[in-house]
Amino acid sequence: MVRNVILGSTPSSYRLGLQAGFRRIRTPWFVCLVAFLVRVLALSLVQPWPLTPGPQFWNTGFEVVNIASSIATHRGFSSPFGIESGPTAWIPPVYPYFLAAVYMLLGLRSNLAAMAILSTQALFSALTCIPLYAIAKRAFDEDCAIFAAWGWALFPYGVLLPELFVWETALSAFLLTLLCNLCLDLPRKSPRNCITVGALWGVAALTNTTLVSLMPVFLLAPHVRRPRQIRGVPIATVVLASIVVVSPWILRNLHAFGAFVPVRSNFGEELWQGNHEGGTGRINFGFGPGDNHAEREVYRKVGEISYVRQRRTEATNFICASPTRFLRQAFYRFRYWWFAEGETGPFFTCYRLLTLMSLIGMILAWRNVRRGAVFTILAAICVYPLVYYLTNVYARYRYPIEPLMMVLAGFAVSRAFAIRKKETDNF
């Protein structure tokens, strides 16, 4: 359809060449390649090379960078705030260990290490085009798939964010999109493939714990309209395999802290950041141990587990004492999640544009909600931010779910092209 709209009445001498070109640009691997090249180009533009010795760049991922530095200097998974403070579970282990491996190969916080880290983030962001294409094609059609894939490849917000921060954001987006695609036909997968899917869920949990909130959605939502298709054995296999992958880290935490810590420890801090007396309802820089010397000393003195328990208690007391204010702040976090309320600049214009386009796609897709893939996309987009509405919110937190939002945006654009073609044909 897209090809016919653009080719129109192109002379036959050029048509074969144009058709071959369109076949190429509709290939997801070609889109992925272009996406990676665009991100590498953006990397050369948004970061000042060579990096200065100052901490500006490395501070964009303060905790993960400090933990990785501790690992690379043989001090173990510890000290997330740049001071010796003992073992930590503040951040899940996958990305700090990846950074530590880069440091040991290319130098601690070196320019070469920074280039490798950001290039890898660009690669994960680009690879997201492939499962995104597959999801969109399954949920809607090939036109939607190509619009969604190219949208993710070239959308400025999706391109630039992985090149600005040292964080697991791009890897989380890739894992979430890949798992969504793999779970859409889980009942038809062999036991070995179910084990692989479960292992990927374990890796996802050890990369960004919030991704686990979508495990029930991805395992059940594709079949909610046909509950007889839900098979207990594949689901149980996936869940068991994910537990096996995560268990060594939980046992490590039990040994290190003498307490049960499910993957990461800092939920109390996140809850406090969004819910405390004098707060704005979301993260306030300068009030946590990462950027406040007094808090950092308290953290070091009492230990990580006691510190986050204290923060959780303060946040819980605030919520119980001021439930109306908590609800107002939760509604503010809802508005920030979708519209970046209070933020300025063209970066956030793109952020809001994706919200608008995905909302249009959501409305248009409602009639197709009986399809398991469509229902899964809508449910995931609604469920994923719930924990952020209750705790704390920041613009980059939304990035992992944005490929699914781009599927809906691609559907809206493809429908607009289809309507335009119909009007042209009628004319």
Short mmCIF file of C-alpha atoms in Angstrom, two decimals:
data_model
loop_
_atom_site.label_atom_id
_atom_site.label_comp_id
_atom_site.label_asym_id
_atom_site.label_seq_id
_atom_site.Cartn_x
_atom_site.Cartn_y
_atom_site.Cartn_z
CA MET A 1 0.00 0.00 0.00
CA VAL A 2 2.71 2.47 0.97
CA ARG A 3 4.65 1.61 -2.18
CA ASN A 4 1.59 2.15 -4.39
CA VAL A 5 0.85 5.53 -2.80
CA ILE A 6 4.37 6.78 -3.48
CA LEU A 7 4.96 5.21 -6.90
CA GLY A 8 1.64 6.33 -8.36
CA SER A 9 2.05 6.52 -12.11
CA THR A 10 5.85 6.36 -12.19
CA PRO A 11 7.15 5.56 -15.72
CA SER A 12 7.73 1.83 -16.22
CA SER A 13 11.46 2.32 -17.02
CA TYR A 14 12.07 3.30 -13.38
CA ARG A 15 9.48 1.14 -11.70
CA LEU A 16 11.52 -2.04 -11.33
CA GLY A 17 14.40 -0.17 -9.74
CA LEU A 18 12.09 1.68 -7.41
CA GLN A 19 10.31 -1.54 -6.43
CA ALA A 20 13.63 -3.17 -5.59
CA GLY A 21 14.53 -0.15 -3.48
CA PHE A 22 11.21 -0.33 -1.65
CA ARG A 23 11.69 -4.01 -0.95
CA ARG A 24 15.04 -3.18 0.61
CA ILE A 25 13.82 -0.33 2.81
CA ARG A 26 10.95 -2.50 4.03
CA THR A 27 13.40 -5.08 5.39
CA PRO A 28 13.73 -4.79 9.20
CA TRP A 29 17.45 -5.57 9.13
CA PHE A 30 18.01 -2.68 6.70
CA VAL A 31 16.01 -0.39 9.01
CA CYS A 32 18.13 -1.59 11.92
CA LEU A 33 21.34 -0.81 10.04
CA VAL A 34 20.18 2.70 9.20
CA ALA A 35 19.06 3.19 12.81
CA PHE A 36 22.51 2.23 14.08
CA LEU A 37 24.30 4.54 11.62
CA VAL A 38 22.02 7.43 12.59
CA ARG A 39 22.76 6.83 16.27
CA VAL A 40 26.50 6.64 15.70
CA LEU A 41 26.30 9.93 13.82
CA ALA A 42 24.31 11.43 16.69
CA LEU A 43 26.95 10.14 19.10
CA SER A 44 29.60 12.14 17.30
CA LEU A 45 27.43 15.26 17.52
CA VAL A 46 25.98 15.26 21.03
CA GLN A 47 29.11 14.28 22.96
CA PRO A 48 32.22 16.52 22.93
CA TRP A 49 35.09 14.26 21.88
CA PRO A 50 37.50 13.76 23.42
CA LEU A 51 35.75 13.87 26.78
CA THR A 52 37.22 16.23 29.33
CA PRO A 53 38.63 14.79 32.58
CA GLY A 54 35.71 16.29 34.53
CA PRO A 55 32.85 14.15 35.83
CA GLN A 56 30.01 15.60 33.72
CA PHE A 57 29.57 12.65 31.37
CA TRP A 58 30.15 9.90 33.93
CA ASN A 59 27.76 11.58 36.37
CA THR A 60 24.87 10.83 34.01
CA GLY A 61 24.98 7.28 35.40
CA PHE A 62 26.45 8.05 38.79
CA GLU A 63 25.50 4.88 40.71
CA VAL A 64 26.09 2.38 37.91
CA VAL A 65 29.44 3.98 37.01
CA ASN A 66 30.66 3.91 40.61
CA ILE A 67 29.64 0.27 41.11
CA ALA A 68 31.35 -0.67 37.84
CA SER A 69 34.48 1.15 38.99
CA SER A 70 34.44 -0.85 42.24
CA ILE A 71 34.16 -4.11 40.32
CA ALA A 72 36.93 -3.15 37.89
CA THR A 73 39.27 -2.25 40.78
CA HIS A 74 38.57 -5.59 42.56
CA ARG A 75 36.44 -4.14 45.37
CA GLY A 76 33.34 -6.10 44.43
CA PHE A 77 29.78 -5.01 43.73
CA SER A 78 29.84 -2.10 46.17
CA SER A 79 29.97 1.66 46.85
CA PRO A 80 27.35 3.20 44.51
CA PHE A 81 28.03 6.78 45.65
CA GLY A 82 31.79 7.13 45.24
CA ILE A 83 32.71 6.42 48.87
CA GLU A 84 33.61 3.11 50.47
CA SER A 85 30.27 1.90 51.84
CA GLY A 86 30.32 -1.86 51.44
CA PRO A 87 28.21 -4.20 49.31
CA THR A 88 25.19 -2.84 47.49
CA ALA A 89 22.07 -3.91 45.64
CA TRP A 90 21.08 -0.34 44.76
CA ILE A 91 21.31 -1.15 41.05
CA PRO A 92 20.59 -4.53 39.36
CA PRO A 93 23.83 -6.29 38.39
CA VAL A 94 23.76 -6.71 34.60
CA TYR A 95 24.73 -3.22 33.48
CA PRO A 96 27.36 -2.51 36.17
CA TYR A 97 29.10 -5.76 35.25
CA PHE A 98 28.96 -4.85 31.57
CA LEU A 99 30.53 -1.47 32.30
CA ALA A 100 33.15 -3.11 34.51
CA ALA A 101 34.13 -5.44 31.66
CA VAL A 102 34.51 -2.45 29.35
CA TYR A 103 36.64 -0.66 31.95
CA MET A 104 38.97 -3.62 32.36
CA LEU A 105 39.41 -3.92 28.59
CA LEU A 106 39.60 -0.25 27.58
CA GLY A 107 40.52 1.71 30.69
CA LEU A 108 38.69 3.06 33.71
CA ARG A 109 36.37 5.92 32.60
CA SER A 110 38.49 6.44 29.51
CA ASN A 111 37.37 8.04 26.24
CA LEU A 112 37.65 4.67 24.53
CA ALA A 113 35.46 3.08 27.21
CA ALA A 114 32.89 5.85 26.83
CA MET A 115 32.81 5.34 23.06
CA ALA A 116 32.32 1.60 23.48
CA ILE A 117 29.55 2.00 26.05
CA LEU A 118 27.61 4.57 24.03
CA SER A 119 28.08 2.61 20.80
CA THR A 120 26.68 -0.48 22.51
CA GLN A 121 23.70 1.52 23.76
CA ALA A 122 23.18 2.76 20.20
CA LEU A 123 23.32 -0.84 18.98
CA PHE A 124 20.67 -2.03 21.44
CA SER A 125 18.44 0.91 20.52
CA ALA A 126 18.82 0.08 16.82
CA LEU A 127 18.26 -3.66 17.31
CA THR A 128 14.90 -2.81 18.89
CA CYS A 129 13.63 -2.11 15.35
CA ILE A 130 13.57 -5.86 14.58
CA PRO A 131 11.21 -7.19 17.29
CA LEU A 132 9.24 -3.92 17.02
CA TYR A 133 8.65 -4.66 13.31
CA ALA A 134 7.53 -8.21 14.12
CA ILE A 135 5.11 -7.06 16.83
CA ALA A 136 3.56 -4.38 14.62
CA LYS A 137 3.15 -6.77 11.70
CA ARG A 138 1.48 -9.35 13.93
CA ALA A 139 -0.78 -6.83 15.63
CA PHE A 140 -1.78 -4.88 12.51
CA ASP A 141 -0.13 -5.27 9.08
CA GLU A 142 3.10 -4.80 7.19
CA ASP A 143 2.45 -1.10 6.49
CA CYS A 144 2.15 -0.41 10.21
CA ALA A 145 5.31 -2.46 10.81
CA ILE A 146 7.40 -0.46 8.37
CA PHE A 147 6.14 2.88 9.64
CA ALA A 148 6.77 1.85 13.24
CA ALA A 149 10.26 0.52 12.52
CA TRP A 150 11.31 3.59 10.55
CA GLY A 151 9.70 5.80 13.19
CA TRP A 152 11.87 4.22 15.89
CA ALA A 153 14.93 4.35 13.64
CA LEU A 154 14.67 8.09 12.94
CA PHE A 155 12.61 9.60 15.77
CA PRO A 156 14.93 12.19 17.37
CA TYR A 157 13.98 11.35 20.95
CA GLY A 158 14.62 7.64 20.42
CA VAL A 159 17.91 8.39 18.67
CA LEU A 160 19.39 10.86 21.15
CA LEU A 161 18.52 9.49 24.58
CA PRO A 162 20.91 6.49 24.47
CA GLU A 163 23.74 8.85 23.47
CA LEU A 164 23.28 11.18 26.44
CA PHE A 165 23.29 8.85 29.47
CA VAL A 166 25.33 5.94 30.76
CA TRP A 167 22.41 3.74 31.71
CA GLU A 168 20.62 0.50 30.84
CA THR A 169 17.72 2.30 29.13
CA ALA A 170 18.41 1.13 25.57
CA LEU A 171 19.07 -2.46 26.67
CA SER A 172 15.82 -2.42 28.68
CA ALA A 173 13.87 -1.24 25.62
CA PHE A 174 15.38 -4.01 23.49
CA LEU A 175 14.70 -6.72 26.10
CA LEU A 176 11.12 -5.57 26.68
CA THR A 177 10.33 -5.48 22.96
CA LEU A 178 12.04 -8.81 22.32
CA LEU A 179 10.18 -10.49 25.19
CA CYS A 180 6.87 -9.08 24.00
CA ASN A 181 7.43 -10.60 20.57
CA LEU A 182 8.57 -13.96 21.94
CA CYS A 183 5.62 -14.27 24.33
CA LEU A 184 2.96 -13.61 21.68
CA ASP A 185 3.12 -17.25 20.52
CA LEU A 186 4.42 -18.87 23.69
CA PRO A 187 2.01 -21.88 23.67
CA ARG A 188 3.49 -22.99 20.33
CA LYS A 189 7.09 -22.87 21.56
CA SER A 190 9.07 -25.98 22.48
CA PRO A 191 10.17 -26.54 26.10
CA ARG A 192 13.70 -25.50 25.14
CA ASN A 193 12.45 -22.23 23.69
CA CYS A 194 10.31 -21.62 26.79
CA ILE A 195 13.43 -22.06 28.92
CA THR A 196 15.21 -19.51 26.72
CA VAL A 197 12.34 -17.05 27.13
CA GLY A 198 12.42 -17.57 30.89
CA ALA A 199 16.17 -17.02 30.98
CA LEU A 200 15.68 -13.76 29.08
CA TRP A 201 13.09 -12.71 31.66
CA GLY A 202 15.71 -13.38 34.34
CA VAL A 203 18.24 -11.23 32.50
CA ALA A 204 15.60 -8.51 32.15
CA ALA A 205 14.91 -8.61 35.89
CA LEU A 206 18.63 -8.28 36.59
CA THR A 207 18.84 -5.35 34.15
CA ASN A 208 15.76 -3.28 35.02
CA THR A 209 13.55 -4.77 37.73
CA THR A 210 10.48 -2.80 36.59
CA LEU A 211 10.35 -4.91 33.43
CA VAL A 212 9.14 -7.83 35.55
CA SER A 213 5.84 -6.00 36.06
CA LEU A 214 5.02 -6.91 32.46
CA MET A 215 5.68 -10.64 32.81
CA PRO A 216 2.01 -11.42 33.67
CA VAL A 217 0.87 -9.15 30.85
CA PHE A 218 3.08 -10.77 28.21
CA LEU A 219 2.31 -14.31 29.39
CA LEU A 220 -1.48 -13.93 29.69
CA ALA A 221 -2.70 -10.95 27.64
CA PRO A 222 -2.10 -12.50 24.17
CA HIS A 223 -4.74 -15.13 25.02
CA VAL A 224 -7.17 -13.19 27.20
CA ARG A 225 -9.83 -13.32 24.47
CA ARG A 226 -9.25 -17.08 24.04
CA PRO A 227 -8.53 -18.34 27.57
CA ARG A 228 -8.52 -21.95 26.39
CA GLN A 229 -5.26 -21.22 24.59
CA ILE A 230 -3.53 -20.45 27.88
CA ARG A 231 -1.22 -23.38 28.64
CA GLY A 232 0.07 -23.84 32.16
CA VAL A 233 3.20 -25.80 31.29
CA PRO A 234 4.86 -23.17 29.02
CA ILE A 235 4.05 -20.39 31.49
CA ALA A 236 5.36 -22.40 34.44
CA THR A 237 8.52 -23.23 32.48
CA VAL A 238 9.15 -19.56 31.74
CA VAL A 239 8.57 -18.52 35.35
CA LEU A 240 10.75 -21.31 36.74
CA ALA A 241 13.59 -20.56 34.32
CA SER A 242 13.50 -16.87 35.24
CA ILE A 243 13.64 -17.74 38.96
CA VAL A 244 16.65 -19.99 38.36
CA VAL A 245 18.48 -17.11 36.64
CA VAL A 246 17.64 -14.56 39.34
CA SER A 247 18.16 -16.83 42.36
CA PRO A 248 21.99 -16.59 42.57
CA TRP A 249 21.73 -12.81 42.86
CA ILE A 250 19.07 -13.05 45.57
CA LEU A 251 21.25 -15.54 47.48
CA ARG A 252 24.19 -13.15 47.12
CA ASN A 253 22.08 -10.37 48.63
CA LEU A 254 20.96 -12.62 51.47
CA HIS A 255 24.59 -13.41 52.25
CA ALA A 256 25.78 -9.79 51.88
CA PHE A 257 22.99 -8.09 53.86
CA GLY A 258 21.49 -10.81 56.02
CA ALA A 259 18.11 -9.84 54.58
CA PHE A 260 15.90 -10.84 51.67
CA VAL A 261 16.46 -8.32 48.87
CA PRO A 262 14.55 -9.15 45.65
CA VAL A 263 17.07 -8.01 43.02
CA ARG A 264 17.50 -4.37 44.11
CA SER A 265 17.25 -2.61 47.44
CA ASN A 266 16.34 1.01 46.78
CA PHE A 267 12.54 0.91 46.52
CA GLY A 268 12.29 2.84 49.79
CA GLU A 269 14.45 5.62 48.37
CA GLU A 270 12.38 5.84 45.18
CA LEU A 271 9.17 5.94 47.20
CA TRP A 272 10.61 8.71 49.38
CA GLN A 273 11.81 10.77 46.40
CA GLY A 274 8.23 11.13 45.19
CA ASN A 275 6.49 11.22 48.56
CA HIS A 276 7.94 13.30 51.38
CA GLU A 277 7.28 16.55 53.15
CA GLY A 278 8.43 19.49 51.05
CA GLY A 279 8.76 17.38 47.90
CA THR A 280 7.39 18.17 44.46
CA GLY A 281 6.05 14.70 43.70
CA ARG A 282 9.04 13.52 41.69
CA ILE A 283 12.81 13.27 41.96
CA ASN A 284 14.50 16.23 43.63
CA PHE A 285 18.19 16.43 42.86
CA GLY A 286 20.29 17.29 45.87
CA PHE A 287 18.27 15.32 48.44
CA GLY A 288 19.59 11.80 47.97
CA PRO A 289 22.90 10.12 48.85
CA GLY A 290 24.07 10.44 45.26
CA ASP A 291 24.23 14.25 45.34
CA ASN A 292 23.95 15.24 49.00
CA HIS A 293 27.03 14.85 51.21
CA ALA A 294 25.09 14.69 54.50
CA GLU A 295 22.75 11.98 53.21
CA ARG A 296 25.69 10.09 51.78
CA GLU A 297 27.31 10.02 55.21
CA VAL A 298 24.09 8.81 56.82
CA TYR A 299 23.89 6.07 54.19
CA ARG A 300 27.48 5.02 54.85
CA LYS A 301 27.03 5.07 58.61
CA VAL A 302 23.78 3.11 58.97
CA GLY A 303 24.20 0.86 55.95
CA GLU A 304 22.15 0.44 52.80
CA ILE A 305 19.34 -1.74 54.15
CA SER A 306 18.73 0.41 57.24
CA TYR A 307 18.89 3.57 55.14
CA VAL A 308 16.24 2.48 52.63
CA ARG A 309 14.03 1.14 55.44
CA GLN A 310 14.17 4.54 57.09
CA ARG A 311 13.30 6.28 53.82
CA ARG A 312 10.44 3.87 53.21
CA THR A 313 9.06 4.50 56.69
CA GLU A 314 9.21 8.27 56.16
CA ALA A 315 7.45 7.95 52.80
CA THR A 316 4.78 5.62 54.18
CA ASN A 317 4.11 7.95 57.10
CA PHE A 318 3.76 10.88 54.69
CA ILE A 319 1.29 8.96 52.50
CA CYS A 320 -0.80 7.85 55.48
CA ALA A 321 -0.82 11.34 57.00
CA SER A 322 -1.61 13.13 53.70
CA PRO A 323 -3.54 10.78 51.40
CA THR A 324 -5.12 13.65 49.46
CA ARG A 325 -1.73 15.20 48.77
CA PHE A 326 -0.39 11.79 47.77
CA LEU A 327 -3.19 11.42 45.22
CA ARG A 328 -2.50 14.90 43.83
CA GLN A 329 1.17 14.07 43.47
CA ALA A 330 0.35 10.72 41.88
CA PHE A 331 -1.81 12.56 39.35
CA TYR A 332 1.10 14.94 38.72
CA ARG A 333 3.37 11.96 38.08
CA PHE A 334 0.75 10.64 35.66
CA ARG A 335 0.80 13.94 33.75
CA TYR A 336 4.58 14.06 33.78
CA TRP A 337 4.85 10.51 32.47
CA TRP A 338 2.76 11.28 29.41
CA PHE A 339 3.44 14.97 28.82
CA ALA A 340 6.67 15.84 30.72
CA GLU A 341 4.79 18.59 32.54
CA GLY A 342 7.06 21.50 33.40
CA GLU A 343 9.86 20.48 31.03
CA THR A 344 10.87 22.72 28.13
CA GLY A 345 12.91 22.37 24.97
CA PRO A 346 12.58 20.53 21.64
CA PHE A 347 13.62 17.22 23.24
CA PHE A 348 10.37 17.18 25.22
CA THR A 349 8.36 18.30 22.20
CA CYS A 350 9.31 14.96 20.64
CA TYR A 351 8.39 13.22 23.90
CA ARG A 352 4.89 14.73 23.80
CA LEU A 353 4.51 14.08 20.08
CA LEU A 354 5.02 10.36 20.66
CA THR A 355 2.36 10.47 23.38
CA LEU A 356 -0.11 12.16 21.02
CA MET A 357 0.55 9.83 18.08
CA SER A 358 0.36 6.70 20.23
CA LEU A 359 -2.91 7.93 21.76
CA ILE A 360 -4.37 8.38 18.28
CA GLY A 361 -3.16 4.90 17.38
CA MET A 362 -4.68 3.52 20.56
CA ILE A 363 -8.09 4.97 19.69
CA LEU A 364 -7.90 3.65 16.13
CA ALA A 365 -6.73 0.23 17.35
CA TRP A 366 -9.59 -0.24 19.79
CA ARG A 367 -11.74 -2.03 17.23
CA ASN A 368 -8.91 -4.57 16.78
CA VAL A 369 -8.46 -5.17 20.51
CA ARG A 370 -9.72 -8.73 20.10
CA ARG A 371 -6.36 -9.56 18.59
CA GLY A 372 -4.06 -10.86 21.28
CA ALA A 373 -1.08 -8.79 20.09
CA VAL A 374 -3.09 -5.54 20.12
CA PHE A 375 -4.49 -6.21 23.59
CA THR A 376 -0.97 -7.03 24.83
CA ILE A 377 0.43 -3.73 23.54
CA LEU A 378 -2.37 -1.69 25.09
CA ALA A 379 -2.16 -3.54 28.42
CA ALA A 380 1.62 -3.19 28.60
CA ILE A 381 1.52 0.56 27.95
CA CYS A 382 -1.09 0.97 30.70
CA VAL A 383 0.49 -1.36 33.29
CA TYR A 384 4.17 -0.45 33.01
CA PRO A 385 3.96 3.10 34.46
CA LEU A 386 1.81 2.16 37.48
CA VAL A 387 4.77 1.80 39.84
CA TYR A 388 6.09 5.19 38.69
CA TYR A 389 2.75 6.87 39.38
CA LEU A 390 3.11 5.69 42.98
CA THR A 391 6.80 6.37 43.53
CA ASN A 392 8.90 8.62 41.33
CA VAL A 393 9.13 9.62 37.70
CA TYR A 394 11.74 10.91 35.27
CA ALA A 395 11.62 11.29 31.49
CA ARG A 396 14.06 8.51 30.63
CA TYR A 397 12.10 6.00 32.76
CA ARG A 398 9.54 5.80 29.92
CA TYR A 399 12.04 4.82 27.22
CA PRO A 400 11.72 1.00 27.60
CA ILE A 401 7.99 1.08 26.77
CA GLU A 402 8.28 3.63 23.97
CA PRO A 403 8.88 1.07 21.18
CA LEU A 404 5.38 -0.28 21.88
CA MET A 405 4.06 3.28 21.83
CA MET A 406 5.78 3.64 18.45
CA VAL A 407 3.81 0.62 17.17
CA LEU A 408 0.58 2.50 17.88
CA ALA A 409 2.01 5.68 16.34
CA GLY A 410 2.97 3.68 13.25
CA PHE A 411 -0.57 2.34 13.03
CA ALA A 412 -1.98 5.87 13.17
CA VAL A 413 0.33 6.98 10.33
CA SER A 414 -0.42 3.91 8.22
CA ARG A 415 -4.15 4.51 8.61
CA ALA A 416 -3.69 8.14 7.54
CA PHE A 417 -1.86 6.98 4.40
CA ALA A 418 -4.58 4.42 3.67
CA ILE A 419 -7.31 7.07 3.98
CA ARG A 420 -5.34 9.42 1.75
CA LYS A 421 -4.92 6.72 -0.89
CA LYS A 422 -8.63 5.93 -0.82
CA GLU A 423 -9.49 9.59 -1.30
CA THR A 424 -7.01 9.84 -4.18
CA ASP A 425 -8.42 6.74 -5.88
CA ASN A 426 -11.98 8.07 -5.52
CA PHE A 427 -10.93 11.40 -6.96
#
